[in-house]
Short mmCIF file of C-alpha atoms and ligand atoms in Angstrom, two decimals:
data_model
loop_
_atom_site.label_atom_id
_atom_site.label_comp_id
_atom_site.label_asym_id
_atom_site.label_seq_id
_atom_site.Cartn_x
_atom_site.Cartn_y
_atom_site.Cartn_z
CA UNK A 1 -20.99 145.81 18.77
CA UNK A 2 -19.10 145.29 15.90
CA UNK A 3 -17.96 148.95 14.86
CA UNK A 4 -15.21 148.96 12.32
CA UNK A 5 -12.46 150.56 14.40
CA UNK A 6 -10.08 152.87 12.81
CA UNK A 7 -7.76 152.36 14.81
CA UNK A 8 -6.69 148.43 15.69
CA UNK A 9 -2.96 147.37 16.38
CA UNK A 10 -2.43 146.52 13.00
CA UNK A 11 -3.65 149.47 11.25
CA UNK A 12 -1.87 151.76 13.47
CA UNK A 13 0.41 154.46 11.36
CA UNK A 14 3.74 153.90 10.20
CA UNK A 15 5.10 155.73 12.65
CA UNK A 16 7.28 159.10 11.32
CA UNK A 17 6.80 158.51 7.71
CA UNK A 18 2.82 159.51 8.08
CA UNK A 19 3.28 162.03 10.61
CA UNK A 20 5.93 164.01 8.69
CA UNK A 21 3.23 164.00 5.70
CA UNK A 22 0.41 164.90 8.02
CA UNK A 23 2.85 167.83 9.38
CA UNK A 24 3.84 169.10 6.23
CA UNK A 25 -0.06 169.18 5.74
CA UNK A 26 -0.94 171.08 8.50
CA UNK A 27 1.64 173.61 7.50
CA UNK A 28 -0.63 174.16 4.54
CA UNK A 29 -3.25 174.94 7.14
CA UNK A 30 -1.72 177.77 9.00
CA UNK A 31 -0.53 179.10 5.10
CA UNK A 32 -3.78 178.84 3.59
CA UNK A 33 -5.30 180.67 7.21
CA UNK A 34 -2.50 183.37 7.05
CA UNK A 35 -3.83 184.38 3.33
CA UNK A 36 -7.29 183.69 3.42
CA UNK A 37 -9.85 185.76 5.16
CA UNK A 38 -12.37 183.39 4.80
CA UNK A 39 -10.66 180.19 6.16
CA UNK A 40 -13.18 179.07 9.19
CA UNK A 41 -12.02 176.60 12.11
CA UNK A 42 -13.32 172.85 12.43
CA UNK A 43 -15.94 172.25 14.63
CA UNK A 44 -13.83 168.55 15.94
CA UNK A 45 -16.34 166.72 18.53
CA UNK A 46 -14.85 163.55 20.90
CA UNK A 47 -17.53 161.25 21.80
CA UNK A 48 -17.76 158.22 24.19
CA UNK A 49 -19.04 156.88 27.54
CA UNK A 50 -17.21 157.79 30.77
CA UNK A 51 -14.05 157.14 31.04
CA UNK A 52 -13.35 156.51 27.63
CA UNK A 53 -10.66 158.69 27.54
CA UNK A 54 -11.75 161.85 25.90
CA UNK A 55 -11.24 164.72 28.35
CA UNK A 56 -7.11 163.44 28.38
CA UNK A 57 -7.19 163.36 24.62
CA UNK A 58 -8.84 166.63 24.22
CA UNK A 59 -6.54 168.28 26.21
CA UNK A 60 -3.62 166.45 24.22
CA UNK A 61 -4.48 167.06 20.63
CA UNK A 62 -5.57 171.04 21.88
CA UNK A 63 -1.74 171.25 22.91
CA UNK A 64 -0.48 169.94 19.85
CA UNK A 65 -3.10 172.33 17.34
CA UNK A 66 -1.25 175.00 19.40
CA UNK A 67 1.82 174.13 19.10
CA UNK A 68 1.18 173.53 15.86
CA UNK A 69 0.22 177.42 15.19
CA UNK A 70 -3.30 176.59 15.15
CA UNK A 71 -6.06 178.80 16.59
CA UNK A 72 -7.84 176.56 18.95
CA UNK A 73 -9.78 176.58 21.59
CA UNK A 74 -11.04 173.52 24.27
CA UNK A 75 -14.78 173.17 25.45
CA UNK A 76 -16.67 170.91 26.94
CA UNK A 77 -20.37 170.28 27.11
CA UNK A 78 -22.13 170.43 29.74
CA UNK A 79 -20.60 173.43 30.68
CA UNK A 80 -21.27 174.04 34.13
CA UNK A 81 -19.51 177.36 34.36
CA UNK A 82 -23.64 178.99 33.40
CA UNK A 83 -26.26 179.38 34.96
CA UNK A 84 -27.91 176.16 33.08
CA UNK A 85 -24.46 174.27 33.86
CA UNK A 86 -25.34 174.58 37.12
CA UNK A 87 -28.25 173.07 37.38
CA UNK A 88 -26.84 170.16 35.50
CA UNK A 89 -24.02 170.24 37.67
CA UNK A 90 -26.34 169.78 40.90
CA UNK A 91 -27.98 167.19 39.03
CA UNK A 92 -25.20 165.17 38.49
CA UNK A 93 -24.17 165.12 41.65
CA UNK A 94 -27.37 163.97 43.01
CA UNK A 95 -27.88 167.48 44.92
CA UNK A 96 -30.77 168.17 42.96
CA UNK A 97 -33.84 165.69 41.18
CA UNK A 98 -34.86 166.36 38.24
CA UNK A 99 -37.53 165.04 35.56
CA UNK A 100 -35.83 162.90 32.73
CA UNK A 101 -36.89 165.60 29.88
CA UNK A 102 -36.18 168.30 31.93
CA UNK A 103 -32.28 167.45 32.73
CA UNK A 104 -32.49 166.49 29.05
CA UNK A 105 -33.70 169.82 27.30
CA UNK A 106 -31.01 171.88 29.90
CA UNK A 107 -28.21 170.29 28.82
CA UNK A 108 -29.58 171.45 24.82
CA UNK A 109 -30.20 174.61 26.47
CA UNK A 110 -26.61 174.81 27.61
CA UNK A 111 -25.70 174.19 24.07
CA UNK A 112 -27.87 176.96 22.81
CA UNK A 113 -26.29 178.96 24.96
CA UNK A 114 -23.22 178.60 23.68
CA UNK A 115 -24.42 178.71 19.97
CA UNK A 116 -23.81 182.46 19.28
CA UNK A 117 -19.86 182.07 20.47
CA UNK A 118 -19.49 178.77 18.77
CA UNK A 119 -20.57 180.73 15.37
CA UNK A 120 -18.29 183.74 15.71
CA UNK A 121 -15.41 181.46 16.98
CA UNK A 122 -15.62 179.53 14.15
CA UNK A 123 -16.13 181.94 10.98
CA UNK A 124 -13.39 184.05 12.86
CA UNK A 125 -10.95 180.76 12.63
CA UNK A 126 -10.68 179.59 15.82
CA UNK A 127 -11.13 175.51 15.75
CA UNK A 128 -12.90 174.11 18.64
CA UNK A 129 -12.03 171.00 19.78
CA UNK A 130 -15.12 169.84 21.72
CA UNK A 131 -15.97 167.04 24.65
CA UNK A 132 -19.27 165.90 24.29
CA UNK A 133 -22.14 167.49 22.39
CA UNK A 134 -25.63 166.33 21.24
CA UNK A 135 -24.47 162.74 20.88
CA UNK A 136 -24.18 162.27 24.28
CA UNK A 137 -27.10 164.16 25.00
CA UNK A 138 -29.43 161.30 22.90
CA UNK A 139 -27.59 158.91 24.10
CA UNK A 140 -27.23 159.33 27.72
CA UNK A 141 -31.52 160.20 27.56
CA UNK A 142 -32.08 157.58 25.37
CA UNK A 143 -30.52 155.01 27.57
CA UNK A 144 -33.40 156.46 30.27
CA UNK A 145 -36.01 155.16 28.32
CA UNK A 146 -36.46 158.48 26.22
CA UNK A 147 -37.84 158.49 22.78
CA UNK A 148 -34.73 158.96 20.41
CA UNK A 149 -36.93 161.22 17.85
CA UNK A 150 -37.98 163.22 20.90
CA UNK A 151 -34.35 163.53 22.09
CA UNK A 152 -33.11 164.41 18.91
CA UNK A 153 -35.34 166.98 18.39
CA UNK A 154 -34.49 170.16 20.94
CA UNK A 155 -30.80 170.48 19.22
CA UNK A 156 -31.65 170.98 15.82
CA UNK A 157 -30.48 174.11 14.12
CA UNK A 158 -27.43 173.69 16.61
CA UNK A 159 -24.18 173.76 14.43
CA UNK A 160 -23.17 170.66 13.31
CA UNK A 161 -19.65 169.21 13.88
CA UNK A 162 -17.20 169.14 11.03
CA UNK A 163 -16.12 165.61 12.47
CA UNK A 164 -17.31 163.36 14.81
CA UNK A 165 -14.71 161.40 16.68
CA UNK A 166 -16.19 158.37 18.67
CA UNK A 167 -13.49 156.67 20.92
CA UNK A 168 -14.76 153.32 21.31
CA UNK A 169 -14.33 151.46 25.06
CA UNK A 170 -16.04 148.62 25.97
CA UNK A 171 -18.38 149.77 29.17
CA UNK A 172 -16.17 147.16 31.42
CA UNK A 173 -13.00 148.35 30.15
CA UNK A 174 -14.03 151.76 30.99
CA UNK A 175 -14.97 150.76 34.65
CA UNK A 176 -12.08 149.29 35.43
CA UNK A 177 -10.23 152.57 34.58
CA UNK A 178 -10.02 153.89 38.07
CA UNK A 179 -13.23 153.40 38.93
CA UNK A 180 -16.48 156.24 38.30
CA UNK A 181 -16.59 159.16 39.52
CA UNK A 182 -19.80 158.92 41.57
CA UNK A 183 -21.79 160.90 39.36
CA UNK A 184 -25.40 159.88 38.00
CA UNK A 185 -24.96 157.90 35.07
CA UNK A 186 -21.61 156.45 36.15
CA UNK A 187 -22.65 152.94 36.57
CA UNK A 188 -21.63 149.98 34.26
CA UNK A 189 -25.19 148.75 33.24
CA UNK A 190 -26.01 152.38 32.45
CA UNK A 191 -22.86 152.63 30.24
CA UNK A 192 -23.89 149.40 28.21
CA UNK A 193 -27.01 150.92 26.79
CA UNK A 194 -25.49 154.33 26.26
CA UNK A 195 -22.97 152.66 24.05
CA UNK A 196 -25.89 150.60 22.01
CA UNK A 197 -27.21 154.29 21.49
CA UNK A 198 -24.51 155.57 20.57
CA UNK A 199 -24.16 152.82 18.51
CA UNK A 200 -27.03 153.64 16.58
CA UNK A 201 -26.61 157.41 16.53
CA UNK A 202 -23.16 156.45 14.38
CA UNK A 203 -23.27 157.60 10.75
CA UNK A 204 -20.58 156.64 8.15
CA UNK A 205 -19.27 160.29 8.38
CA UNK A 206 -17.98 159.50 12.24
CA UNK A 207 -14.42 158.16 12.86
CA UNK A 208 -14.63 155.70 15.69
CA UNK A 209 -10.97 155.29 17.07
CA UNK A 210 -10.29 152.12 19.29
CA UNK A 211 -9.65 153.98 22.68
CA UNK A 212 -8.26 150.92 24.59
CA UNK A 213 -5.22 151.54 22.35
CA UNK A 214 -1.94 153.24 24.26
CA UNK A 215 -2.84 156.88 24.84
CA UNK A 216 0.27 157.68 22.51
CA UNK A 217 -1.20 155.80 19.24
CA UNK A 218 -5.27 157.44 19.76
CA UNK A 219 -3.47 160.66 20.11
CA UNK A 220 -1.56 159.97 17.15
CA UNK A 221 -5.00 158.74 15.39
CA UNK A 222 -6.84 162.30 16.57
CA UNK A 223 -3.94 164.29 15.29
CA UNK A 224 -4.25 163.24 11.92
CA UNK A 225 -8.29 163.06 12.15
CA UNK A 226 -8.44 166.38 13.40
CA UNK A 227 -5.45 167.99 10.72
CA UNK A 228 -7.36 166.64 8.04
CA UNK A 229 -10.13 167.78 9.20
CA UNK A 230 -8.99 171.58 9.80
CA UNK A 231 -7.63 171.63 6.07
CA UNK A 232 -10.75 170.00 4.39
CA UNK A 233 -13.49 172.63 5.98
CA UNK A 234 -11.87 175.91 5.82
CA UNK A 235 -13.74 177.10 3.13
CA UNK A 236 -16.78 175.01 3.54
CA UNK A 237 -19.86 177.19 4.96
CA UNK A 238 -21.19 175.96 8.53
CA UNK A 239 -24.20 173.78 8.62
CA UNK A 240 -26.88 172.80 10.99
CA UNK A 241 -27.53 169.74 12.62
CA UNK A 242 -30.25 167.84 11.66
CA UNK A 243 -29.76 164.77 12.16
N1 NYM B 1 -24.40 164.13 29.53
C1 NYM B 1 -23.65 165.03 28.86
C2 NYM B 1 -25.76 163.98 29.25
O1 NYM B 1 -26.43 163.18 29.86
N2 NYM B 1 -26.32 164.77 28.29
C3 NYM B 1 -25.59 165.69 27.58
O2 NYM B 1 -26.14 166.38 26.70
C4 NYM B 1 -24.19 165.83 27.88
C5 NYM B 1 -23.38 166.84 27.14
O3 NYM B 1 -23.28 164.26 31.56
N3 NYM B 1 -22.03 161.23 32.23
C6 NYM B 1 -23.79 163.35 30.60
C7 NYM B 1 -22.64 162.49 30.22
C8 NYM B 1 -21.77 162.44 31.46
C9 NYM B 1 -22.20 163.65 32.26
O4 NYM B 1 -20.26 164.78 31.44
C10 NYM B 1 -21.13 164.68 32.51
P1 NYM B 1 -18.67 164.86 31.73
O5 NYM B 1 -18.07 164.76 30.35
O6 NYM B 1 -18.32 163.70 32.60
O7 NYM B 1 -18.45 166.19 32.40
MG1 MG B 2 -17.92 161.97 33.41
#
């Protein structure tokens, strides 16, 4: 309700102009990481309810980093490729029941897991571009019912992201995109108060691109979000999240 949207039809880019700036910046990227030692990667996170787009635009703004010269890397949370991912897996799929703080402090867990490799990934330079992180975690347990301060709490000391990207789909529009999945959570009354958390998670730092834009303009929108971002935090320590 009401987010200022970075992206609207009218505010879109002018086209080549910006980009050839932008790409002229992000050569200054891979110069300043060829010389420096110290230059760390971005820690870029896409938020957003199901369907919102962020697993195709992940997978589009990796490919251009790369092509780009950038070291980057895709993940996704929950990873269901652990042991903890696949219990949250089974979950998901209904295979398994689980208590409502249980499923919630796994899926931290699976993020803890992955804590170690996300710090030597970064400070080695590698920039991860990441779907879904603690965000979703509040608000997906939130919209259960949770306490928000007690949902927050489990992923502190978890790196925090060097940008938050929120791409921002009404719950209907998101429905009608070929339809859910069939997983828990994938139902459009759910969605509407996972977006009102989300909505309140939202600090001024997060970018909150209009995702019911053509994929070709939010793609455009990340690309610059994310270069930006990649040049601004290279020699900026890591931090923890604490909300
Ligand atoms: N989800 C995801 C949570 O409930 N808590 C979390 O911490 C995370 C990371 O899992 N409906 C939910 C959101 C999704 C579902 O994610 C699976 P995906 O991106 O569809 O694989
Ligand atoms: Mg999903």
């Amino acid at each position: 309700m009401g987010w200022s949207a970075l992206a609207s039809p009218t505010a879109a880019p002018s086209g080549l102009g910006l980009f050839a700036t932008r790409r002229r910046a992000f050569q200054g990227v891979r110069m300043a990481d060829a010389g420096s030692k110290s230059g760390r990667g971005a820690l870029v996170v896409l938020e957003g309810l199901d369907r919102s787009g962020k697993s195709s635009q992940c997978a589009r703004l990796l490919s251009y980093l790369e092509g780009q010269g950038c070291r980057a890397e895709g993940w996704r949370f929950p990873d269901r490729g652990t042991c903890v991912g696949q219990m949250i897996s089974a979950y998901l799929a209904n295979e398994s029941q689980l208590d409502d703080r249980t499923i919630h402090l796994l899926f931290s867990a699976n993020r803890w897991e992955k804590r170690a490799l996300m710090e030597s990934k970064l400070l080695g330079g590698t920039t991860l571009i990441v779907d879904r992180y603690s965000y979703s975690g509040v608000a997906f347990s939130a919209a259960k019912g949770l306490d928000i301060q007690w949902c927050k709490a489990p992923d502190v000391g978890l790196i925090a992201p060097d940008l938050v990207i929120y791409l921002d789909v009404q719950p209907e529009k998101a429905a009608e995109r070929g339809g859910y999945g069939g997983e828990r959570y994938e139902k459009i009354e759910f969605q509407k108060r996972v977006a009102d958390h989300y909505h309140s998670l939202r600090d001024s730092t997060w970018k909150v691109v209009d995702g019911s834009l053509p994929m070709e303009t939010v793609e455009e929108h990340l690309r610059e979000l994310a270069t930006n971002c990649i040049q601004e935090c290279q020699e900026k320590p890591l931090t923890n999240l604490t909300w």
